[in-house]
GROMACS .gro file of C-alpha atoms in nm:
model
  281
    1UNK     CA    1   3.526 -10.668  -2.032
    2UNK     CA    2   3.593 -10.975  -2.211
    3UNK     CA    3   3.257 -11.143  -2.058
    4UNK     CA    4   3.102 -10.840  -2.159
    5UNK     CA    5   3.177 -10.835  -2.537
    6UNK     CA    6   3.051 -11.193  -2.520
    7UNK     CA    7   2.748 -11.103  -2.447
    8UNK     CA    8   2.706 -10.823  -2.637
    9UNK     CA    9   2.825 -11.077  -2.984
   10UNK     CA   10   2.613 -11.369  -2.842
   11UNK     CA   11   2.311 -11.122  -2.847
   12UNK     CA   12   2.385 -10.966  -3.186
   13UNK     CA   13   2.441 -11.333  -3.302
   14UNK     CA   14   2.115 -11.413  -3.169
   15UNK     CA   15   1.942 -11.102  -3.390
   16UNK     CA   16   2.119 -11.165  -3.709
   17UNK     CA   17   2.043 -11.520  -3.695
   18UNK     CA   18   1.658 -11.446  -3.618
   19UNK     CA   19   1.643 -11.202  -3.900
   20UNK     CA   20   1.846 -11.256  -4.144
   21UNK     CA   21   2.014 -11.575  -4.174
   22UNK     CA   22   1.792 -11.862  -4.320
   23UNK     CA   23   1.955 -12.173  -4.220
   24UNK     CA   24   2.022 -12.392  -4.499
   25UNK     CA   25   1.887 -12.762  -4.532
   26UNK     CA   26   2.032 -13.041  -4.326
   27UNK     CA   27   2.213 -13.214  -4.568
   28UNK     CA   28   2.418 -12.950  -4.693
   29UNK     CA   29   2.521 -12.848  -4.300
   30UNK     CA   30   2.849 -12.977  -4.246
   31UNK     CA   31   2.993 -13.087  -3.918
   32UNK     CA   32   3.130 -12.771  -3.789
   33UNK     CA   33   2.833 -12.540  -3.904
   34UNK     CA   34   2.652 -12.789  -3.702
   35UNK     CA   35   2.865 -12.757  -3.416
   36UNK     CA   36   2.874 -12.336  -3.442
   37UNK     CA   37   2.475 -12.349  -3.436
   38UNK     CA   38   2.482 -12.560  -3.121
   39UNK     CA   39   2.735 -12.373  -2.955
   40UNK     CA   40   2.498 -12.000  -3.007
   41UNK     CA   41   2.152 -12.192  -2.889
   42UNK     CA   42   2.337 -12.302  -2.605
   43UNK     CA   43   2.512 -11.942  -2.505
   44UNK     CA   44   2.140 -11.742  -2.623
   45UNK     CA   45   1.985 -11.992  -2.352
   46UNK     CA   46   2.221 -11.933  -2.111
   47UNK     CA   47   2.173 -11.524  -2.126
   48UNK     CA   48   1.784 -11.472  -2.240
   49UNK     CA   49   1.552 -11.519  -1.990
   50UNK     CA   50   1.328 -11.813  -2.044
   51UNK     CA   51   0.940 -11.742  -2.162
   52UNK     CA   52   0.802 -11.923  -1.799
   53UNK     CA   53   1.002 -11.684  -1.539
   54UNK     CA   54   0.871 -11.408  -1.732
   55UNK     CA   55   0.545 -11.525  -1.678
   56UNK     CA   56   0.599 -11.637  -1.312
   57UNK     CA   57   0.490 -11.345  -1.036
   58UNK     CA   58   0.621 -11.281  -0.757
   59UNK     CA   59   0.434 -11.423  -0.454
   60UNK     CA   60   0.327 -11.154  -0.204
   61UNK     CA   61   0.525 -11.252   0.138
   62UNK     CA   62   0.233 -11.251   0.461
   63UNK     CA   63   0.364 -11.207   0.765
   64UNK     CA   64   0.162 -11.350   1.035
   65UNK     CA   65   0.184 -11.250   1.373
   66UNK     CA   66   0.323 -11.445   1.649
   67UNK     CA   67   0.049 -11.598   1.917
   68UNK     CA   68   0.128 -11.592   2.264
   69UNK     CA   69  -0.099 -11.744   2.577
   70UNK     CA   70  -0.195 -11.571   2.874
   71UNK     CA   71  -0.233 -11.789   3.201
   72UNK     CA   72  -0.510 -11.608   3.378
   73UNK     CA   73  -0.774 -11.589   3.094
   74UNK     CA   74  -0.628 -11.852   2.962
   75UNK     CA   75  -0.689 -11.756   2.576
   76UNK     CA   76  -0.413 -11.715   2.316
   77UNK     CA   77  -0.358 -11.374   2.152
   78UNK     CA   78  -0.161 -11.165   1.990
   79UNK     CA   79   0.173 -11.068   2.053
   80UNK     CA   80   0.089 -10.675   2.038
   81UNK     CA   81  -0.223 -10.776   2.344
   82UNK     CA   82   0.062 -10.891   2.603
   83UNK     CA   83   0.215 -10.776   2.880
   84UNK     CA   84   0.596 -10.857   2.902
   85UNK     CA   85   0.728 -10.819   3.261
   86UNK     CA   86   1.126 -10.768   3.190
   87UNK     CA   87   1.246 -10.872   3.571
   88UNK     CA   88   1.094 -11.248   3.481
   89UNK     CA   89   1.013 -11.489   3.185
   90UNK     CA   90   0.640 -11.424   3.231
   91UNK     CA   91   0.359 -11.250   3.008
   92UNK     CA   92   0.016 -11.172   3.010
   93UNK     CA   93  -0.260 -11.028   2.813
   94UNK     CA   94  -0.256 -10.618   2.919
   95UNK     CA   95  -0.667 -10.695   2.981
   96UNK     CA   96  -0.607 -10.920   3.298
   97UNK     CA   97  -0.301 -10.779   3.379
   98UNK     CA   98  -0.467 -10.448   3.427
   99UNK     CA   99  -0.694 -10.624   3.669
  100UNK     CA  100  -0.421 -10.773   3.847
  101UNK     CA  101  -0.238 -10.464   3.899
  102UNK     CA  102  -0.538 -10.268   4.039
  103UNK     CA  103  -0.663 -10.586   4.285
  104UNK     CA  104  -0.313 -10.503   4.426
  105UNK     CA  105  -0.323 -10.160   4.499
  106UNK     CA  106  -0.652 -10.228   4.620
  107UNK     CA  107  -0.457 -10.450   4.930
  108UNK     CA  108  -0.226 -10.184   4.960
  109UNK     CA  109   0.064 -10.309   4.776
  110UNK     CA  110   0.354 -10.127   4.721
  111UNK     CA  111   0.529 -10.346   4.478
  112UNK     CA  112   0.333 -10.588   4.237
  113UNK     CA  113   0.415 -10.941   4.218
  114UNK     CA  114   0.401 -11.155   3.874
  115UNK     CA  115   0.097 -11.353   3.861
  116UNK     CA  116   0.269 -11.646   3.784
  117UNK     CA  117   0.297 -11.898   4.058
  118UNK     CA  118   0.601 -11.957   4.242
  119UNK     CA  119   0.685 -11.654   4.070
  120UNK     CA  120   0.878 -11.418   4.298
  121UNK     CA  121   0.926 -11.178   4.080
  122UNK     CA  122   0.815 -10.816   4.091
  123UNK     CA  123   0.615 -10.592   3.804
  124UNK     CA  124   0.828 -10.341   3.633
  125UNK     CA  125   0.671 -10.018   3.843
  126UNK     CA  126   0.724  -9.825   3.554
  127UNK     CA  127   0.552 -10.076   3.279
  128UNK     CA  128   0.286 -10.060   3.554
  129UNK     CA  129   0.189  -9.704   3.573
  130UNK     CA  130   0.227  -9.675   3.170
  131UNK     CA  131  -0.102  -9.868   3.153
  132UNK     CA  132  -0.339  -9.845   3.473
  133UNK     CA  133  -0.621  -9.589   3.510
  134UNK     CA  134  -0.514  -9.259   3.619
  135UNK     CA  135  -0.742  -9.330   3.985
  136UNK     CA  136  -0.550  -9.660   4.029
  137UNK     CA  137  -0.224  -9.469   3.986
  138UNK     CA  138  -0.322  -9.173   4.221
  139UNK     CA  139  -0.416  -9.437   4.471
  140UNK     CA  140  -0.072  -9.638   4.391
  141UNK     CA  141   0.102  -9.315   4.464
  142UNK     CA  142  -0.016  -9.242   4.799
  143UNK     CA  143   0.066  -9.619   4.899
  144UNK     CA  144   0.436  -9.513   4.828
  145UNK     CA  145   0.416  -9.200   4.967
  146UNK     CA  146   0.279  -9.417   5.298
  147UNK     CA  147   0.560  -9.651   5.272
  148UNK     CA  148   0.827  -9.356   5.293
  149UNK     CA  149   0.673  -9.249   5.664
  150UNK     CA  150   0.771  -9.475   5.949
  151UNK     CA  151   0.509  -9.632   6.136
  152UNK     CA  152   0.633  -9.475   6.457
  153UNK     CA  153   0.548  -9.139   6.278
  154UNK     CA  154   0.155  -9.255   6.195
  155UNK     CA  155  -0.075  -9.107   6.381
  156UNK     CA  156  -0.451  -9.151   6.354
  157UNK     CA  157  -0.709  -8.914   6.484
  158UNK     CA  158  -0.887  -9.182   6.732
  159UNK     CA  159  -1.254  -9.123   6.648
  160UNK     CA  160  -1.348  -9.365   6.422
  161UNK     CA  161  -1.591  -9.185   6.179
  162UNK     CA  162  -1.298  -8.986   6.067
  163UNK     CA  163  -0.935  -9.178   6.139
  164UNK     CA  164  -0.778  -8.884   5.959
  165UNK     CA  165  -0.340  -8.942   5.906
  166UNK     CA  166  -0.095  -8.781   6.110
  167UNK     CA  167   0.291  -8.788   6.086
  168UNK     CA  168   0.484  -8.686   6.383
  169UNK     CA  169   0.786  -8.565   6.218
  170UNK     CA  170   1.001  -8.502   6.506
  171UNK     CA  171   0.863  -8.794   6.713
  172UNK     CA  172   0.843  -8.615   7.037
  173UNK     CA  173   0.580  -8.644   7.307
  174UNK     CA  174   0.210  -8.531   7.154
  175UNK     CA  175  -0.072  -8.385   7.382
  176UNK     CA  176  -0.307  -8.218   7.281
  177UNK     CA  177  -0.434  -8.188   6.871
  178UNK     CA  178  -0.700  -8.087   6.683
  179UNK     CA  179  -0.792  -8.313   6.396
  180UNK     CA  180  -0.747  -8.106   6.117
  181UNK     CA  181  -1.066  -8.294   5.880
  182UNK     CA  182  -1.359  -8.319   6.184
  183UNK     CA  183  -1.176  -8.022   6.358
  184UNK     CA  184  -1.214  -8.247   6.746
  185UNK     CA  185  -0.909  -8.265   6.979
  186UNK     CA  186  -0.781  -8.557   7.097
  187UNK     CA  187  -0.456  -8.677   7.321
  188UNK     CA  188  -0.182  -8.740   7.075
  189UNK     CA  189  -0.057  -8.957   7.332
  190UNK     CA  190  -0.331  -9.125   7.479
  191UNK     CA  191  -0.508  -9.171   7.154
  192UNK     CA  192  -0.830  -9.125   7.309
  193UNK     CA  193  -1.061  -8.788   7.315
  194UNK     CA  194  -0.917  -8.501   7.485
  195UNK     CA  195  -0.923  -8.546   7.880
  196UNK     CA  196  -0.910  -8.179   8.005
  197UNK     CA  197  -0.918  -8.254   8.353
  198UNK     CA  198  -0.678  -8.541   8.328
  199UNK     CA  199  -0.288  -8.566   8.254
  200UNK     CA  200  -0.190  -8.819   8.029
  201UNK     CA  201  -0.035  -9.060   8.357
  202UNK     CA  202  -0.393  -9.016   8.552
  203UNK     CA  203  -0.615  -9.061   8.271
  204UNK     CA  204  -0.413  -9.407   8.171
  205UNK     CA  205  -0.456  -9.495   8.605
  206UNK     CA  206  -0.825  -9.456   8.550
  207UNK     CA  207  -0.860  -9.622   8.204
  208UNK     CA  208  -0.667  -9.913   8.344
  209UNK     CA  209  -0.870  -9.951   8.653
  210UNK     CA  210  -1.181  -9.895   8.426
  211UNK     CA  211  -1.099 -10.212   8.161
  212UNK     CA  212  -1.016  -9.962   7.923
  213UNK     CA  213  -1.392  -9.922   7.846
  214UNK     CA  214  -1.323  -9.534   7.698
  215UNK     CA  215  -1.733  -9.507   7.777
  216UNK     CA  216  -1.729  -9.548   8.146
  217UNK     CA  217  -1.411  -9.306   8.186
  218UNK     CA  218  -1.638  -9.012   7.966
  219UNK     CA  219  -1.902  -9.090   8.146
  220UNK     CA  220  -1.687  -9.031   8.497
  221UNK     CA  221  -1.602  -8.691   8.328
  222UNK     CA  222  -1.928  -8.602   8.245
  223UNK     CA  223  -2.012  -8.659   8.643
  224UNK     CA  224  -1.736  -8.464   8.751
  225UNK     CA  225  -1.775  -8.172   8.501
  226UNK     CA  226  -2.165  -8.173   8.486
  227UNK     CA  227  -2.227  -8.210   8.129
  228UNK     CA  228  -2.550  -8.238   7.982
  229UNK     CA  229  -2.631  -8.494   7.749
  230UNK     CA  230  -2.852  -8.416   7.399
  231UNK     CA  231  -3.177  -8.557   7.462
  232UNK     CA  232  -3.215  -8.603   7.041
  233UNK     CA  233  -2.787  -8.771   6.963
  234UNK     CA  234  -2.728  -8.876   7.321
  235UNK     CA  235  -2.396  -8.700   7.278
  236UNK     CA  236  -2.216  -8.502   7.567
  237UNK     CA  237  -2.247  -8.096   7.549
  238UNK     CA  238  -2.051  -7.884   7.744
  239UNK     CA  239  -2.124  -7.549   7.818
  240UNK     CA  240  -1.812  -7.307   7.838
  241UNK     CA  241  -2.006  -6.973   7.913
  242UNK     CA  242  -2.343  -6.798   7.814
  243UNK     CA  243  -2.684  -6.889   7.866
  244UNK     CA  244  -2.894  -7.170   7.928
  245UNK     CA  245  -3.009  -7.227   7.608
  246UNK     CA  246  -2.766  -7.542   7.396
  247UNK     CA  247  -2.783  -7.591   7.027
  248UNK     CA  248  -2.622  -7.928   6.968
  249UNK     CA  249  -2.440  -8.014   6.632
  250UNK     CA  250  -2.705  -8.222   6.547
  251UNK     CA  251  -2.940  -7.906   6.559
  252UNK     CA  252  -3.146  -7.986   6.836
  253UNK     CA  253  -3.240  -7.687   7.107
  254UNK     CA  254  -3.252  -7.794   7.450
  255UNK     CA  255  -3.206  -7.627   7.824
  256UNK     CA  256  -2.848  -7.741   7.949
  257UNK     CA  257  -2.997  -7.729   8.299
  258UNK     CA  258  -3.300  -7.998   8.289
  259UNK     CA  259  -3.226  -8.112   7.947
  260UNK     CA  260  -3.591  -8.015   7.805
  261UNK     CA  261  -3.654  -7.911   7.461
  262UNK     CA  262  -3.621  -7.572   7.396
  263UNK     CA  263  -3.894  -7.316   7.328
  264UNK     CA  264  -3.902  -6.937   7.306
  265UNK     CA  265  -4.192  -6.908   7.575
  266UNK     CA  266  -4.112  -6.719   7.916
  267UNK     CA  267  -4.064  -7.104   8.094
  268UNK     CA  268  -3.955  -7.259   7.763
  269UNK     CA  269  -4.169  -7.543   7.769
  270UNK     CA  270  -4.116  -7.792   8.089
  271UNK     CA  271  -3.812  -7.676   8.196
  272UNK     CA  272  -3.853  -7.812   8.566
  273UNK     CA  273  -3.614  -7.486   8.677
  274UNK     CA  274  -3.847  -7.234   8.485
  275UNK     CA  275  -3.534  -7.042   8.420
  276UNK     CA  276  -3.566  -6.790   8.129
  277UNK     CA  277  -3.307  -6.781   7.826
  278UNK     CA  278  -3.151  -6.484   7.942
  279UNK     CA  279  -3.054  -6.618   8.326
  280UNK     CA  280  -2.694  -6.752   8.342
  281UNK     CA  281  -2.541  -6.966   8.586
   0.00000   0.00000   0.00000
C-alpha cells in the first residue's frame, strides 16, 4: 500500500507541478528546492511511460513452417506434405509414398517396408490404409485375407483361362470338383481335368509313362471313349445321350458321327453316314 500511495502522490505531484506551479528563477532556487525538483523528474520518469514506446508497435510474430526432404522425389516440402512412419526415423512426402505403398500391393505384399535403404522397418498398416485409394486397399485386403489360409489349403482350378481359388478347409483327400467360376470339373487331387474312366493311382501310372504331356493322356481318352472333336475350336465333345446332332460351346453345329457341319436337310450336308437328326445310336 505504501508503494501505492507513492504513486498515486508522485502522479498528483506531477499534475500540480504541470499546472499550477510556475517554477521560480534559478537564482532564487535554493539547494534543497533544487534537490526536491530532481528527486519528482526522476520518480515521474520512472512511472510515465516514455513518448517512443508509445509510439513503438508491436511487431506481428510469422510463424514459418518447418521444411522437411523427401528421399525419393528428392524435393523439400512442407511439414504438413510428409509421411511420418512411427516404427522408424524415416519420412516421406504422402505423393511418393502413396506410390510406394500401391507398387507393393501390386507384388503382393502383405506388410510394407520403409523406403529407406537398409531400412528394415515396416509401414504403420494403419497410417497405410488412412491414405491409399479405396481399390489399392480392397486389393491390400484380400492379400491378408490370402496370408491367413495355409498354402496346403490353396487350391487352384487347373485350367488356366480361369485358375479360380480354392481352400480345402478340412484338408482331406479331393476328387472330383466343379469349378465354381467356369462351372468344369476337375480332380482335386490330380489337378488335372476330370478323368472319368481313370482313378486318381491309374491316371498318375499313365501320366507318368506319358511325360506328363496332359495332351497325349486326353487324347488316349478321347480314343478309348470315342469323342468327337469340333471341327470349328478343335475342342473334345462328348455326347452323353440324344441325337446325332452336337452344338459345341463355341456355337458351331456339327454331326458327332463324321464330324460334318450341320444342316437341316434330310442327309445334313456330307455327312458320309447319311444319318438323319432324329436316328440315335
Amino acid at each position: 500500500s505504501n508503494f501505492l500511495c507513492s504513486i498515486y502522490f508522485s502522479t498528483e505531484l506531477s499534475r500540480q507541478i504541470s499546472h499550477e506551479t510556475v517554477t521560480p528563477p534559478d537564482d532564487e532556487l535554493t539547494n534543497y528546492d533544487a534537490e526536491e525538483i530532481h528527486l519528482q523528474e526522476t520518480v515521474l520518469a520512472s512511472i510515465l511511460p516514455s513518448p517512443s514506446f508509445l509510439l513503438e508497435e508491436e511487431e506481428p510474430i510469422v510463424e514459418t513452417s518447418s521444411r522437411s526432404f523427401c528421399e525419393i522425389c528428392l524435393e523439400e516440402k512442407a511439414s504438413w506434405q510428409m509421411f511420418e512412419n512411427d516404427r522408424c526415423p524415416h519420412s516421406f512426402c504422402y505423393e511418393c509414398t502413396i506410390s510406394h505403398i500401391i507398387s507393393k500391393i501390386q507384388d503382393k505384399a502383405n506388410e510394407i517396408p520403409c523406403p529407406a535403404i537398409n531400412c528394415k522397418a515396416v509401414l504403420n498398416s494403419d497410417s497405410c490404409r488412412q491414405i491409399i485409394p479405396q481399390k489399392a486397399l480392397v486389393q491390400w485386403d484380400e492379400i491378408h485375407c490370402m496370408s491367413l489360409i495355409l498354402d496346403s489349403q490353396k487350391l487352384y482350378c487347373p485350367f488356366l483361362d480361369c485358375s479360380a481359388l480354392f481352400v480345402n478347409e478340412f484338408g482331406g483327400i479331393l476328387g472330383e470338383i466343379e469349378c465354381l467360376v467356369c462351372k468344369r470339373r476337375f480332380c482335386g487331387e490330380c489337378m488335372v481335368a476330370w478323368h472319368s474312366d481313370f482313378t486318381c493311382k491309374e491316371f498318375q501310372k499313365v501320366y507318368a509313362k506319358k511325360g506328363g504331356k496332359s495332351d497325349k493322356i486326353v487324347k488316349m481318352l478321347a480314343k478309348k471313349r470315342n469323342w468327337q472333336k469340333c471341327p470349328k475350336c478343335k475342342m473334345y465333345v462328348e455326347k452323353a445321350e440324344g441325337c446325332l446332332h452336337i452344338t459345341c460351346r463355341c456355337k458351331y453345329e456339327f454331326c458327332y458321327r463324321c464330324g460334318s457341319k450341320w444342316s437341316e436337310s434330310e442327309s445334313h450336308g456330307n455327312c458320309k453316314q447319311k444319318s438323319r437328326c432324329c436316328i440315335f445310336f
